[in-house]
Each structure stands twice: as structure tokens, then as C-alpha cells.
PDB file of C-alpha atoms in Angstrom:
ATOM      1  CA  UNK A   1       0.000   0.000   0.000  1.00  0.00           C
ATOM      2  CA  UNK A   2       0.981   3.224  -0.538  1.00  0.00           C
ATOM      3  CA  UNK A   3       2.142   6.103   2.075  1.00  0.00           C
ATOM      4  CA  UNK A   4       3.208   9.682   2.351  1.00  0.00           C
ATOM      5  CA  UNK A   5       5.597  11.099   5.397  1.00  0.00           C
ATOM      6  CA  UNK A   6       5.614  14.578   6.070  1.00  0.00           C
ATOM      7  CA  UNK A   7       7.823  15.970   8.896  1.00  0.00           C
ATOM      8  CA  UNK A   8       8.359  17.848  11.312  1.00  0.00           C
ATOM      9  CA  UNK A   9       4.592  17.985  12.617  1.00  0.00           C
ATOM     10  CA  UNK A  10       4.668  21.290  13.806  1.00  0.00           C
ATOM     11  CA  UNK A  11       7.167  24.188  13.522  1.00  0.00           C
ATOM     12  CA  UNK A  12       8.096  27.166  15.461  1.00  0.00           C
ATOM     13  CA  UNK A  13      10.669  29.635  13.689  1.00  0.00           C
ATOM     14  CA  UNK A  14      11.976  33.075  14.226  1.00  0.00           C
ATOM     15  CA  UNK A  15      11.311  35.816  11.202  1.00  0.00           C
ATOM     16  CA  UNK A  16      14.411  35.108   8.243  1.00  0.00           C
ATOM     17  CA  UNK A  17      15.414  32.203   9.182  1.00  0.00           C
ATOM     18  CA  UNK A  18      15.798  29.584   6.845  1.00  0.00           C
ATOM     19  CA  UNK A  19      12.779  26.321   6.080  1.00  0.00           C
ATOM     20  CA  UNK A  20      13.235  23.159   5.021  1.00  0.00           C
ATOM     21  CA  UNK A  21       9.983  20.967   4.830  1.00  0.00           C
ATOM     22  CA  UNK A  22      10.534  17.686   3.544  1.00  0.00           C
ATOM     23  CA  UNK A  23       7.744  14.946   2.021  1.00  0.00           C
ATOM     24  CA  UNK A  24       8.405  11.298   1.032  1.00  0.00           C
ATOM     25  CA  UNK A  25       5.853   8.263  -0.583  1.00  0.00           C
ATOM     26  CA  UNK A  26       6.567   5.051   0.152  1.00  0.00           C
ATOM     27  CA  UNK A  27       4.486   2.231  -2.532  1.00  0.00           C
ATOM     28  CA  UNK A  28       4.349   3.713  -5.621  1.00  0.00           C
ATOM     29  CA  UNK A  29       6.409   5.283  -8.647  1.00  0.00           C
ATOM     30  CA  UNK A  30       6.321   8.664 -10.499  1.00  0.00           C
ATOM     31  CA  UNK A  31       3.683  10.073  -8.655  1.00  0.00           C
ATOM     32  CA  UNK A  32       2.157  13.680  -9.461  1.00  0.00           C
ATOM     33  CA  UNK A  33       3.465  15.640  -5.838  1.00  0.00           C
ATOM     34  CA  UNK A  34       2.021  18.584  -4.802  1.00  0.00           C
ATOM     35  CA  UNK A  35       2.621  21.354  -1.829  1.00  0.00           C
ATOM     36  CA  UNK A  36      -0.394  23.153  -0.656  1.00  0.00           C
ATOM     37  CA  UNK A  37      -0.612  25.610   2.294  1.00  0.00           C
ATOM     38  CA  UNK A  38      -3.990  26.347   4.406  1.00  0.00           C
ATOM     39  CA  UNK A  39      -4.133  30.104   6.316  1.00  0.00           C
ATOM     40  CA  UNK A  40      -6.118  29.737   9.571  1.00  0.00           C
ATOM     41  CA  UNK A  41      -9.917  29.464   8.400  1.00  0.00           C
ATOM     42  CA  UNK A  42      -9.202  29.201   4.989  1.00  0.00           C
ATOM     43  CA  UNK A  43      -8.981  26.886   2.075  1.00  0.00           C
ATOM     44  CA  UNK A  44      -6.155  25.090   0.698  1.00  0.00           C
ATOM     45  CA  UNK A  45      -3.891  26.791  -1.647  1.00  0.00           C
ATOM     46  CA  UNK A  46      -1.749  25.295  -4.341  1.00  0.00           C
ATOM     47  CA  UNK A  47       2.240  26.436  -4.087  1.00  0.00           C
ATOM     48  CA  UNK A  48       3.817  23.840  -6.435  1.00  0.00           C
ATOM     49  CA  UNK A  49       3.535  20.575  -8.217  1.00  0.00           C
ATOM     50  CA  UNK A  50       5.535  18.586  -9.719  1.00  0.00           C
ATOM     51  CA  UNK A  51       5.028  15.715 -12.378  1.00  0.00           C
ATOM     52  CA  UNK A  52       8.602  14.020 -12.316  1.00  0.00           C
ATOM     53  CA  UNK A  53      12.392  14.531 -10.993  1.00  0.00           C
ATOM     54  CA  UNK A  54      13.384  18.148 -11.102  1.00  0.00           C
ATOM     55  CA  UNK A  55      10.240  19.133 -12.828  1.00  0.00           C
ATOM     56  CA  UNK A  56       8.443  22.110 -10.422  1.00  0.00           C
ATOM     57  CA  UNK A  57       5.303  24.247 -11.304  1.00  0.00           C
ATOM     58  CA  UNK A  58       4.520  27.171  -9.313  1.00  0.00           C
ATOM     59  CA  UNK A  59       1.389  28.340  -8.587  1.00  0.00           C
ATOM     60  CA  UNK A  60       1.816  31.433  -6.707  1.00  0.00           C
ATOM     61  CA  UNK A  61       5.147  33.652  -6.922  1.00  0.00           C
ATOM     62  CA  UNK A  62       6.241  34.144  -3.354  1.00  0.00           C
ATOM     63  CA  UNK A  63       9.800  33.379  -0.971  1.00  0.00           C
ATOM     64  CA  UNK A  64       9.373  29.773  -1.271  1.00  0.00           C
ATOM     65  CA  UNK A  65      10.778  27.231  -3.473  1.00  0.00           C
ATOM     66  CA  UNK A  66      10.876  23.642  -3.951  1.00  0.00           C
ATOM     67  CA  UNK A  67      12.420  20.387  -5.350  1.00  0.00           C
ATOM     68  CA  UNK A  68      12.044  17.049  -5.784  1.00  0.00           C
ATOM     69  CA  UNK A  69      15.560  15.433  -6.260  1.00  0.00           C
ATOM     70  CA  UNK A  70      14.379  11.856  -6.222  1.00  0.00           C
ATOM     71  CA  UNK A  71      11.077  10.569  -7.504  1.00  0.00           C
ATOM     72  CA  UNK A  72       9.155  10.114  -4.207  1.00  0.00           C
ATOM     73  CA  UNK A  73      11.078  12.822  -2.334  1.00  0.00           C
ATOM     74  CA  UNK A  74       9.577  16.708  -2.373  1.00  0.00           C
ATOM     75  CA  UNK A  75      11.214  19.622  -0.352  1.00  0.00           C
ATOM     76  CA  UNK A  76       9.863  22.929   0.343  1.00  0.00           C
ATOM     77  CA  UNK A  77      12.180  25.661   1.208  1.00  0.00           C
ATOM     78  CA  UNK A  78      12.702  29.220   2.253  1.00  0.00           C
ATOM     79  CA  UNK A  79      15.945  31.047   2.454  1.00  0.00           C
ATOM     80  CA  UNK A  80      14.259  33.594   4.698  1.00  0.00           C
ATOM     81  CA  UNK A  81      11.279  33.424   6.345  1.00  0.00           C
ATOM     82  CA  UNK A  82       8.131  35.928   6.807  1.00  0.00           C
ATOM     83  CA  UNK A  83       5.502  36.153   8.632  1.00  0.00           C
ATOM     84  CA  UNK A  84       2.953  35.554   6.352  1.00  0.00           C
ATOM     85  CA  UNK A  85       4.495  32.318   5.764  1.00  0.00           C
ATOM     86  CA  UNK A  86       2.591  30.891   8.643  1.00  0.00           C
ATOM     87  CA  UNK A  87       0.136  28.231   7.911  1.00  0.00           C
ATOM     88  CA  UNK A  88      -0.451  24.452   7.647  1.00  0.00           C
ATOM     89  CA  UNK A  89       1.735  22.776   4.777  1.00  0.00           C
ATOM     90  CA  UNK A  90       0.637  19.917   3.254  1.00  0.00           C
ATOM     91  CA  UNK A  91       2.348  17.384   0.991  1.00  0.00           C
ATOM     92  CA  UNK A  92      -0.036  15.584  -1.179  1.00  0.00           C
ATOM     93  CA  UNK A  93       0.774  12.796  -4.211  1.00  0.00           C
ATOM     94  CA  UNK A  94      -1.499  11.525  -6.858  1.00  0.00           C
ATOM     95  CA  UNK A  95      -1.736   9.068  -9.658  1.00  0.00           C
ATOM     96  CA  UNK A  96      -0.290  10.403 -13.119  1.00  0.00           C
ATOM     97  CA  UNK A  97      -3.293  11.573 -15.316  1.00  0.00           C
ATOM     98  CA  UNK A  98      -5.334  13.828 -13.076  1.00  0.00           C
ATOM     99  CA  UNK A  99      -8.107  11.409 -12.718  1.00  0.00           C
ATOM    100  CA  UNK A 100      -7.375   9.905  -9.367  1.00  0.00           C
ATOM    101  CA  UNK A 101      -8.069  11.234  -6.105  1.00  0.00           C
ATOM    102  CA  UNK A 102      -4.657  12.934  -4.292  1.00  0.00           C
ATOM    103  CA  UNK A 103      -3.550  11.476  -0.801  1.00  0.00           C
ATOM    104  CA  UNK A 104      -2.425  13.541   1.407  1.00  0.00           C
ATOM    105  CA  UNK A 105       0.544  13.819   4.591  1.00  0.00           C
ATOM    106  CA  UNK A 106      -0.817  14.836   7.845  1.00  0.00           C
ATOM    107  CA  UNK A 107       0.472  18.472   7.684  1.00  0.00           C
ATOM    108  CA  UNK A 108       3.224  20.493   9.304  1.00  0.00           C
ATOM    109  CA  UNK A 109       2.005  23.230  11.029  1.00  0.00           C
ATOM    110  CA  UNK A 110       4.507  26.446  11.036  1.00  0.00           C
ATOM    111  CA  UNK A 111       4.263  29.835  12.928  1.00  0.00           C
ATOM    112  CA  UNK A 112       6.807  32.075  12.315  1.00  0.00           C
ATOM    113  CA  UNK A 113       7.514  34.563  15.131  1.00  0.00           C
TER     114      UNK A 113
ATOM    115  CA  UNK B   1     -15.215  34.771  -9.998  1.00  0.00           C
ATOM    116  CA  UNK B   2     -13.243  31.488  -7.637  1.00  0.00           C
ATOM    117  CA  UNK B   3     -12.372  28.307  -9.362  1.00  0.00           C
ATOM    118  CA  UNK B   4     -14.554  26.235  -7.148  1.00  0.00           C
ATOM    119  CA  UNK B   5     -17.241  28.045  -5.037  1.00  0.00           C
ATOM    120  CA  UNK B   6     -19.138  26.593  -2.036  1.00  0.00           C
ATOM    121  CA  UNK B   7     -21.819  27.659   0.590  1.00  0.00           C
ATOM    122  CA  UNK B   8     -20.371  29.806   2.671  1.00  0.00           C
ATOM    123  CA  UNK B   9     -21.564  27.980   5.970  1.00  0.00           C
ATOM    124  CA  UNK B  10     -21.445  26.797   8.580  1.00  0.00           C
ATOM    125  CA  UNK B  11     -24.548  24.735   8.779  1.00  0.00           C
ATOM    126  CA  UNK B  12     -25.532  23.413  12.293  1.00  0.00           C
ATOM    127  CA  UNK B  13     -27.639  20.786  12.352  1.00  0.00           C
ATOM    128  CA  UNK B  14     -29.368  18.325  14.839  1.00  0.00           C
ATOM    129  CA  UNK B  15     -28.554  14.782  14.990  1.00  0.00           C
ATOM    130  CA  UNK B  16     -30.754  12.874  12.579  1.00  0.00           C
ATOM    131  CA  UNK B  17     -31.195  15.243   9.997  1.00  0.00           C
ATOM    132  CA  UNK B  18     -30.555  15.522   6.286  1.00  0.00           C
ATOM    133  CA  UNK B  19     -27.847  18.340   4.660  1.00  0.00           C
ATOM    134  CA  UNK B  20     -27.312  19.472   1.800  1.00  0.00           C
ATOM    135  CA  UNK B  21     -23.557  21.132   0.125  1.00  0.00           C
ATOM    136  CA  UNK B  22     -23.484  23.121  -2.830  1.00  0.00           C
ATOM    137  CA  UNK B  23     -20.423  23.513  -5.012  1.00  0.00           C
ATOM    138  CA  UNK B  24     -20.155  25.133  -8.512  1.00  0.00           C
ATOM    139  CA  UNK B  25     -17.059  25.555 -10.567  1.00  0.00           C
ATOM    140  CA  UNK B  26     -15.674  27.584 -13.329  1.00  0.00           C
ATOM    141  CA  UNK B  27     -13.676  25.906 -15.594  1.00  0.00           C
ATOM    142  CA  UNK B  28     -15.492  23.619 -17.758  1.00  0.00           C
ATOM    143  CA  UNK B  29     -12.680  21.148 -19.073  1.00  0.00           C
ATOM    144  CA  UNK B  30     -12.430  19.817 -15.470  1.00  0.00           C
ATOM    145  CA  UNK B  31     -11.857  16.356 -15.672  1.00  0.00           C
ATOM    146  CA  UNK B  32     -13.000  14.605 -12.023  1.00  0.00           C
ATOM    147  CA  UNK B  33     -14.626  15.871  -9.033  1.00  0.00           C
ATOM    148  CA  UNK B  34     -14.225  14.423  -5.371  1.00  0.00           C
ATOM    149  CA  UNK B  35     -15.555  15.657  -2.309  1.00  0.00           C
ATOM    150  CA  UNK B  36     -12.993  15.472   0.607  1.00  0.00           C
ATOM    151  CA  UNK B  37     -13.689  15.703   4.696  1.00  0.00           C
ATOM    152  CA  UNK B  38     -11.281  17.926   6.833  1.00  0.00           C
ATOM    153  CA  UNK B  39     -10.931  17.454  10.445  1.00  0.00           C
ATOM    154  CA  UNK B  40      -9.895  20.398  12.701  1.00  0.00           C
ATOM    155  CA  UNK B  41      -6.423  20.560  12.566  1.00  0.00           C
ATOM    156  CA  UNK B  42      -5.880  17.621  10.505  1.00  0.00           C
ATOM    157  CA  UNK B  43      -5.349  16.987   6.832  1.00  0.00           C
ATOM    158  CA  UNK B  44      -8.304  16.114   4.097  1.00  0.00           C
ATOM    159  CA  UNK B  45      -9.217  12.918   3.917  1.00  0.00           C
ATOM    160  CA  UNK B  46     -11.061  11.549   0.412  1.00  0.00           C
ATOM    161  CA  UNK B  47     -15.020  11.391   1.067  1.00  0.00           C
ATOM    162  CA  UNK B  48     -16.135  10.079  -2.240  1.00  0.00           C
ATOM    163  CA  UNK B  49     -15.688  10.538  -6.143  1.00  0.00           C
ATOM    164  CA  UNK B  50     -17.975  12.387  -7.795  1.00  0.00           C
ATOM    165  CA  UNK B  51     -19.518  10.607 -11.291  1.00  0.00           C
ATOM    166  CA  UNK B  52     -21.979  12.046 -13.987  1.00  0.00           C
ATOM    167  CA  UNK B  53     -24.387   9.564 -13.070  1.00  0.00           C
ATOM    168  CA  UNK B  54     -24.105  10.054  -9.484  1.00  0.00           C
ATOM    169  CA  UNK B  55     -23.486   7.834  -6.899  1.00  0.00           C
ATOM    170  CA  UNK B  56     -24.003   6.797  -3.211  1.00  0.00           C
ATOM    171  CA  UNK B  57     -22.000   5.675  -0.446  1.00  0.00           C
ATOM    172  CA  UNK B  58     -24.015   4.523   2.344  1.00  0.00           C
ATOM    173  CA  UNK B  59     -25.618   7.998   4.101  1.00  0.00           C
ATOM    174  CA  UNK B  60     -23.930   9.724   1.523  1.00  0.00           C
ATOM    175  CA  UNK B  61     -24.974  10.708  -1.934  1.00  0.00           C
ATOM    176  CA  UNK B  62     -22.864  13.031  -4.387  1.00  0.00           C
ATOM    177  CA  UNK B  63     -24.494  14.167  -7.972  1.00  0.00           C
ATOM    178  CA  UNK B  64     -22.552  15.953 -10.829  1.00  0.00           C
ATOM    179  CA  UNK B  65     -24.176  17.850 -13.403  1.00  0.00           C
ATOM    180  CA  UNK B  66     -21.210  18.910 -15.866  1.00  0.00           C
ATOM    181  CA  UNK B  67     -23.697  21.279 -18.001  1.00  0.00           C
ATOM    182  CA  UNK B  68     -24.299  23.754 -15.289  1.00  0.00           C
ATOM    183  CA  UNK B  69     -21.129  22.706 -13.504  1.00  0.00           C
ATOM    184  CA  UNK B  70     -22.323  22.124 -10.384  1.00  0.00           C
ATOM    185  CA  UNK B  71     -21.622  19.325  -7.609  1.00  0.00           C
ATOM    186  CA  UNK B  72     -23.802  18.297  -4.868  1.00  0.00           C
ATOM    187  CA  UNK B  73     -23.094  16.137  -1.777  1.00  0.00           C
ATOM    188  CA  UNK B  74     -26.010  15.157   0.436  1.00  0.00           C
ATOM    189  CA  UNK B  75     -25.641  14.011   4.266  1.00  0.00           C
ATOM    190  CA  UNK B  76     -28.785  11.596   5.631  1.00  0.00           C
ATOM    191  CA  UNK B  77     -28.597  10.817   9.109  1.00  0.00           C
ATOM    192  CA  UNK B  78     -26.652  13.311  10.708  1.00  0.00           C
ATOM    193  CA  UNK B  79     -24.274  11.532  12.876  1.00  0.00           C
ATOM    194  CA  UNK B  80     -22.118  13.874  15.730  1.00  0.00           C
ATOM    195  CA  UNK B  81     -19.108  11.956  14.303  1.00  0.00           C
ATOM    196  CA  UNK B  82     -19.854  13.936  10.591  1.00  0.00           C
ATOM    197  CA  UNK B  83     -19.161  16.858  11.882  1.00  0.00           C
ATOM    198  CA  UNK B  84     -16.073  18.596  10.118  1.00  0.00           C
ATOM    199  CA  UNK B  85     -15.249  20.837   7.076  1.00  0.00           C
ATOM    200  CA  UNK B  86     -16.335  19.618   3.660  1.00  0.00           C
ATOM    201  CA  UNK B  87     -14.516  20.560   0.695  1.00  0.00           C
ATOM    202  CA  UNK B  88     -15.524  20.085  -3.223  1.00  0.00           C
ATOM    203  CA  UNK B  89     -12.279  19.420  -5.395  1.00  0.00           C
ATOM    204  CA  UNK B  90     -12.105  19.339  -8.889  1.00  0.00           C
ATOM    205  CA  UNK B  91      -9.233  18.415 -10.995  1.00  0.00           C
ATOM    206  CA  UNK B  92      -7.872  20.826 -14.297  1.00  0.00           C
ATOM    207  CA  UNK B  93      -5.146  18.909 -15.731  1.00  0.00           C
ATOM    208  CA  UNK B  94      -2.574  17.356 -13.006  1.00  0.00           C
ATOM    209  CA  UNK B  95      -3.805  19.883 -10.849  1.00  0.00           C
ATOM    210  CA  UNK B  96      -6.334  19.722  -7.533  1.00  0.00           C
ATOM    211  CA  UNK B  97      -8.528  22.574  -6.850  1.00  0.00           C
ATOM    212  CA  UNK B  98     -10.004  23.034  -3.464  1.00  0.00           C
ATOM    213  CA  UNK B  99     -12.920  25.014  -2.610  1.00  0.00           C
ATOM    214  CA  UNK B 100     -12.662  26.809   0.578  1.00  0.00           C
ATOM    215  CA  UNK B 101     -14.962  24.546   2.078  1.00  0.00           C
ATOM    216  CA  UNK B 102     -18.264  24.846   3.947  1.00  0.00           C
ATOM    217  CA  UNK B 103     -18.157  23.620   7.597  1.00  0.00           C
ATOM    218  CA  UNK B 104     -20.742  21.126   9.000  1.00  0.00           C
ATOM    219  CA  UNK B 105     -21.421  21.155  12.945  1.00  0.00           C
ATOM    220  CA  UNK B 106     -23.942  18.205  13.971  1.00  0.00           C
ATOM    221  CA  UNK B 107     -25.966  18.587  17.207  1.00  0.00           C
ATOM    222  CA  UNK B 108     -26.824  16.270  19.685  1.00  0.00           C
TER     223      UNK B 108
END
């Protein structure tokens, strides 16, 4: 069976410093990997996807970047963080062709303070 | 105009009783539609597909009607235990679209 890992859980870090989010599935092969965020009482937004190894769309232009340096492994960075990066991240894989439901890692909640 | 529009909630309702979501969406070469279940604090979790002739899963019942674009999910038998966010997805390519979600609070 298949399973995504998404770490840390939660996240506390101080204004400009630097992020690294990391997201890996276990029990399946060139999946479709995606990083969305969710502000307190809102929906989920889409930062970037990806559809193979080094391949990264973004969504929405902002400090954050990402990569995916091995086919199950996705990484969401900062080099400086703001405040408005605070949210819930979450990594999420699917199926290739965009007809299969997407699967989704319990989250990693950051506050940046 | 939002990709994917739902009611705006929340909807409280008492144990027992029947609820209906609302979502429409905007781009018509959308290729599936799922509705997903959010716990506080949690990530979503898959509900059920969504299929042009409808379907059913147990209390719940999801319709699609791609002409006017519009998805439907309907609760029977409010249980406490439904109680949570539900969000209508829709996919555009390789890409998942999330409406923002209408929040369901069941009453004992």
C-alpha cells in the first residue's frame, strides 16, 4: 500500500530564518506531488507541483521554493522566512493523469515569530 | 469569480437530519470531481468521487451535473461523528482545486 511522510509535525521559527519541509511516498512510482498551504480558516492553496524529478510548477510567486531530487522525495524551502508564511503545509501525491483522487501527509504546522 | 465556489456555511444541524452542500465551478474542461472531509487541525481525507451519473456511499450521496457545472453532496442521518469541514475538489489537468470549504457542525 501506498504512504506519504511529512515531517516535522509542527514548527516554530523566528522571522528570516531559513525552512526546510521535507515529504516522502513510500508504494508507488512517479507520482504527481504537490505542496499546498492552508491560512487559519481558509482553504487550501496550491504552491507547487511537480510531475517528475526536477520538474516544479509554481502556482503562486512568493519566498518559497521547492524540489524534488528523487522521484518520491519533495522539499519545500525558504531562504528567509516571513511572517505571512505561517500556515499548515501539506504534501499531497497523486496518480499520473489527473483522474485519481490525491492522498495527502498529515500536515506540518509552522508559525513564524 | 473562484475556481470552485461553495456555501459559505457553517450549517448546524441536529442529529438525525438531512444536509445538503453546494459547489459550482468555473472551468469547464475539469476532468473529475471528489468531495474530501477535513478534520480540525488535521489533513483532508477523500469522502467520495464524484460521477456524472451520481453515486451513493451509504448515508452519503454526491451528484454531478457537468452542463451547469455544479456538484452536490447530500448528508442523511446526521451523525455527531460527521461533523467537520467539507470541501468540493475538482481536478484541471494534473492539478487539484479546493474550494474553501463549507463547515458542517452536527448537534446532539
Amino acid at each position: 500500500s501506498q504512504t506519504i511522510h511529512q515531517w516535522p509535525a509542527t514548527l516554530v521559527q523566528p522571522v528570516g530564518s531559513p525552512l526546510s519541509l521535507e515529504c516522502t511516498v513510500e508504494g508507488t512510482s512517479n507520482p504527481n506531488l504537490y505542496w499546498y498551504r492552508q491560512a487559519a480558516g481558509r482553504g487550501l492553496q496550491l504552491l507547487f507541483y511537480s510531475v517528475g524529478i526536477g520538474q516544479i510548477s509554481s502556482e503562486v510567486p512568493q519566498n518559497l521554493s521547492a524540489s524534488r531530487p528523487q522521484d518520491r522525495q519533495f522539499i519545500l524551502s525558504s531562504k528567509k522566512l516571513l511572517l505571512s508564511d505561517s500556515g499548515f503545509y501539506l504534501c499531497a501525491w497523486s496518480r499520473q493523469g489527473g483522474t485519481t483522487e490525491a492522498f495527502f501527509g498529515q500536515g506540518t504546522r509552522l508559525t513564524v515569530v | 469569480r473562484k475556481e470552485v465556489e461553495q456555501d459559505p456555511g457553517p450549517f448546524n444541524v441536529p442529529e438525525g437530519a438531512t444536509v445538503a452542500f453546494n459547489c459550482t465551478y468555473s472551468n469547464s474542461a475539469s476532468q473529475s470531481f471528489f468531495w474530501y472531509r477535513q478534520d480540525c487541525r488535521k489533513e483532508p481525507k477523500l469522502l467520495m468521487s464524484v460521477y456524472s451519473s451520481g453515486n451513493e456511499d451509504g448515508r452519503f450521496t454526491a451528484q454531478l451535473n457537468r452542463a451547469s457545472q455544479y456538484i452536490s453532496l447530500l448528508i442523511r442521518d446526521s451523525k455527531l461523528s460527521d461533523s467537520a469541514t467539507y470541501l468540493c475538489v475538482v481536478t484541471y489537468g494534473q492539478n487539484f482545486v479546493f474550494g474553501p470549504g463549507t463547515r458542517l457542525s452536527v448537534l446532539p
